[in-house]
């Protein structure tokens, strides 16, 4: 059986520890969390609004135009929201990539 309590420190583990302790890495994680956490919370609330509202309330049955009700509007809005978050994340990911490149550059300079 392998004893994991005595791990040998290698260059790669020391390098990983240095990266995790760097200011740039902390900045990357702060920026990612500042975008991802609110996005997930909003998405979950927005997503579950439709099934909860249609299960317990009737206000989504009100017609908007012809036979199209607010339930259909909210359902299609979920598709729009998903596309918008994809676009927003793609744009924000460019900044994340710049920070990752900076982290790599800092590690190469050591």
mmCIF file of C-alpha atoms in Angstrom, residues 1-109:
data_model
loop_
_atom_site.group_PDB
_atom_site.id
_atom_site.type_symbol
_atom_site.label_atom_id
_atom_site.label_comp_id
_atom_site.label_asym_id
_atom_site.label_seq_id
_atom_site.Cartn_x
_atom_site.Cartn_y
_atom_site.Cartn_z
ATOM 1 C CA UNK A 1 0.000 0.000 0.000
ATOM 2 C CA UNK A 2 1.232 3.488 -0.844
ATOM 3 C CA UNK A 3 1.925 5.823 2.071
ATOM 4 C CA UNK A 4 0.674 9.289 1.120
ATOM 5 C CA UNK A 5 1.707 10.931 4.373
ATOM 6 C CA UNK A 6 5.318 11.205 3.223
ATOM 7 C CA UNK A 7 5.157 12.997 -0.109
ATOM 8 C CA UNK A 8 8.475 13.829 -1.722
ATOM 9 C CA UNK A 9 8.738 17.486 -2.760
ATOM 10 C CA UNK A 10 9.608 17.762 -6.435
ATOM 11 C CA UNK A 11 10.227 20.778 -8.622
ATOM 12 C CA UNK A 12 6.708 20.557 -10.013
ATOM 13 C CA UNK A 13 5.039 20.518 -6.581
ATOM 14 C CA UNK A 14 7.185 23.434 -5.412
ATOM 15 C CA UNK A 15 6.303 25.229 -8.652
ATOM 16 C CA UNK A 16 2.584 24.601 -8.126
ATOM 17 C CA UNK A 17 2.803 25.904 -4.561
ATOM 18 C CA UNK A 18 4.589 29.047 -5.780
ATOM 19 C CA UNK A 19 1.928 29.633 -8.432
ATOM 20 C CA UNK A 20 -0.917 29.233 -5.942
ATOM 21 C CA UNK A 21 0.755 31.717 -3.583
ATOM 22 C CA UNK A 22 1.382 34.349 -6.289
ATOM 23 C CA UNK A 23 -0.545 37.620 -6.368
ATOM 24 C CA UNK A 24 -1.459 37.158 -10.022
ATOM 25 C CA UNK A 25 -3.048 33.775 -9.281
ATOM 26 C CA UNK A 26 -5.080 35.303 -6.454
ATOM 27 C CA UNK A 27 -6.168 38.099 -8.777
ATOM 28 C CA UNK A 28 -7.235 35.534 -11.405
ATOM 29 C CA UNK A 29 -9.283 33.584 -8.880
ATOM 30 C CA UNK A 30 -10.919 36.754 -7.503
ATOM 31 C CA UNK A 31 -11.899 37.929 -10.997
ATOM 32 C CA UNK A 32 -13.238 34.503 -11.998
ATOM 33 C CA UNK A 33 -15.251 34.161 -8.798
ATOM 34 C CA UNK A 34 -16.560 37.725 -9.113
ATOM 35 C CA UNK A 35 -18.038 36.768 -12.491
ATOM 36 C CA UNK A 36 -18.922 33.093 -12.106
ATOM 37 C CA UNK A 37 -20.618 33.034 -8.689
ATOM 38 C CA UNK A 38 -23.187 35.799 -9.405
ATOM 39 C CA UNK A 39 -23.770 34.342 -12.880
ATOM 40 C CA UNK A 40 -24.543 30.917 -11.474
ATOM 41 C CA UNK A 41 -26.826 32.319 -8.771
ATOM 42 C CA UNK A 42 -28.731 34.449 -11.291
ATOM 43 C CA UNK A 43 -28.987 31.555 -13.771
ATOM 44 C CA UNK A 44 -30.343 29.146 -11.177
ATOM 45 C CA UNK A 45 -32.911 31.630 -9.904
ATOM 46 C CA UNK A 46 -33.955 32.547 -13.453
ATOM 47 C CA UNK A 47 -34.107 28.904 -14.541
ATOM 48 C CA UNK A 48 -36.164 27.685 -11.578
ATOM 49 C CA UNK A 49 -38.578 30.615 -11.825
ATOM 50 C CA UNK A 50 -40.394 28.949 -14.734
ATOM 51 C CA UNK A 51 -41.107 25.495 -13.243
ATOM 52 C CA UNK A 52 -41.915 26.908 -9.808
ATOM 53 C CA UNK A 53 -44.152 29.639 -11.214
ATOM 54 C CA UNK A 54 -46.052 27.289 -13.504
ATOM 55 C CA UNK A 55 -46.493 24.752 -10.693
ATOM 56 C CA UNK A 56 -47.861 27.065 -8.034
ATOM 57 C CA UNK A 57 -49.174 30.192 -9.762
ATOM 58 C CA UNK A 58 -51.297 31.072 -12.775
ATOM 59 C CA UNK A 59 -49.967 34.530 -13.719
ATOM 60 C CA UNK A 60 -47.816 33.017 -16.498
ATOM 61 C CA UNK A 61 -50.998 31.819 -18.246
ATOM 62 C CA UNK A 62 -51.937 35.381 -19.194
ATOM 63 C CA UNK A 63 -51.697 35.860 -22.982
ATOM 64 C CA UNK A 64 -49.111 38.309 -24.279
ATOM 65 C CA UNK A 65 -49.977 38.169 -27.968
ATOM 66 C CA UNK A 66 -52.559 35.772 -29.359
ATOM 67 C CA UNK A 67 -52.005 32.308 -27.927
ATOM 68 C CA UNK A 68 -48.506 33.108 -26.648
ATOM 69 C CA UNK A 69 -48.502 33.331 -22.846
ATOM 70 C CA UNK A 70 -45.943 34.703 -20.404
ATOM 71 C CA UNK A 71 -44.766 31.123 -19.778
ATOM 72 C CA UNK A 72 -43.585 30.909 -23.397
ATOM 73 C CA UNK A 73 -41.909 34.311 -23.143
ATOM 74 C CA UNK A 74 -40.040 33.239 -20.003
ATOM 75 C CA UNK A 75 -39.066 29.913 -21.576
ATOM 76 C CA UNK A 76 -37.577 31.614 -24.647
ATOM 77 C CA UNK A 77 -35.918 34.207 -22.407
ATOM 78 C CA UNK A 78 -33.973 31.342 -20.841
ATOM 79 C CA UNK A 79 -32.440 30.550 -24.219
ATOM 80 C CA UNK A 80 -31.535 34.205 -24.667
ATOM 81 C CA UNK A 81 -30.024 34.333 -21.163
ATOM 82 C CA UNK A 82 -27.884 31.264 -21.894
ATOM 83 C CA UNK A 83 -26.550 32.793 -25.109
ATOM 84 C CA UNK A 84 -25.837 36.089 -23.360
ATOM 85 C CA UNK A 85 -23.883 34.371 -20.601
ATOM 86 C CA UNK A 86 -21.893 32.462 -23.226
ATOM 87 C CA UNK A 87 -20.987 35.723 -24.968
ATOM 88 C CA UNK A 88 -20.212 37.475 -21.692
ATOM 89 C CA UNK A 89 -18.021 34.603 -20.476
ATOM 90 C CA UNK A 90 -16.178 34.385 -23.802
ATOM 91 C CA UNK A 91 -15.308 38.063 -23.549
ATOM 92 C CA UNK A 92 -14.328 37.794 -19.894
ATOM 93 C CA UNK A 93 -12.260 34.671 -20.592
ATOM 94 C CA UNK A 94 -9.891 36.771 -22.689
ATOM 95 C CA UNK A 95 -8.958 38.657 -19.514
ATOM 96 C CA UNK A 96 -8.584 35.366 -17.634
ATOM 97 C CA UNK A 97 -6.281 34.110 -20.392
ATOM 98 C CA UNK A 98 -4.142 37.232 -20.056
ATOM 99 C CA UNK A 99 -3.742 36.569 -16.345
ATOM 100 C CA UNK A 100 -2.855 32.917 -16.966
ATOM 101 C CA UNK A 101 -0.220 34.040 -19.468
ATOM 102 C CA UNK A 102 1.163 36.439 -16.847
ATOM 103 C CA UNK A 103 1.308 33.606 -14.310
ATOM 104 C CA UNK A 104 3.200 31.425 -16.790
ATOM 105 C CA UNK A 105 5.581 34.271 -17.555
ATOM 106 C CA UNK A 106 6.231 34.829 -13.836
ATOM 107 C CA UNK A 107 6.950 31.118 -13.360
ATOM 108 C CA UNK A 108 9.319 31.042 -16.340
ATOM 109 C CA UNK A 109 11.230 33.999 -14.898
#
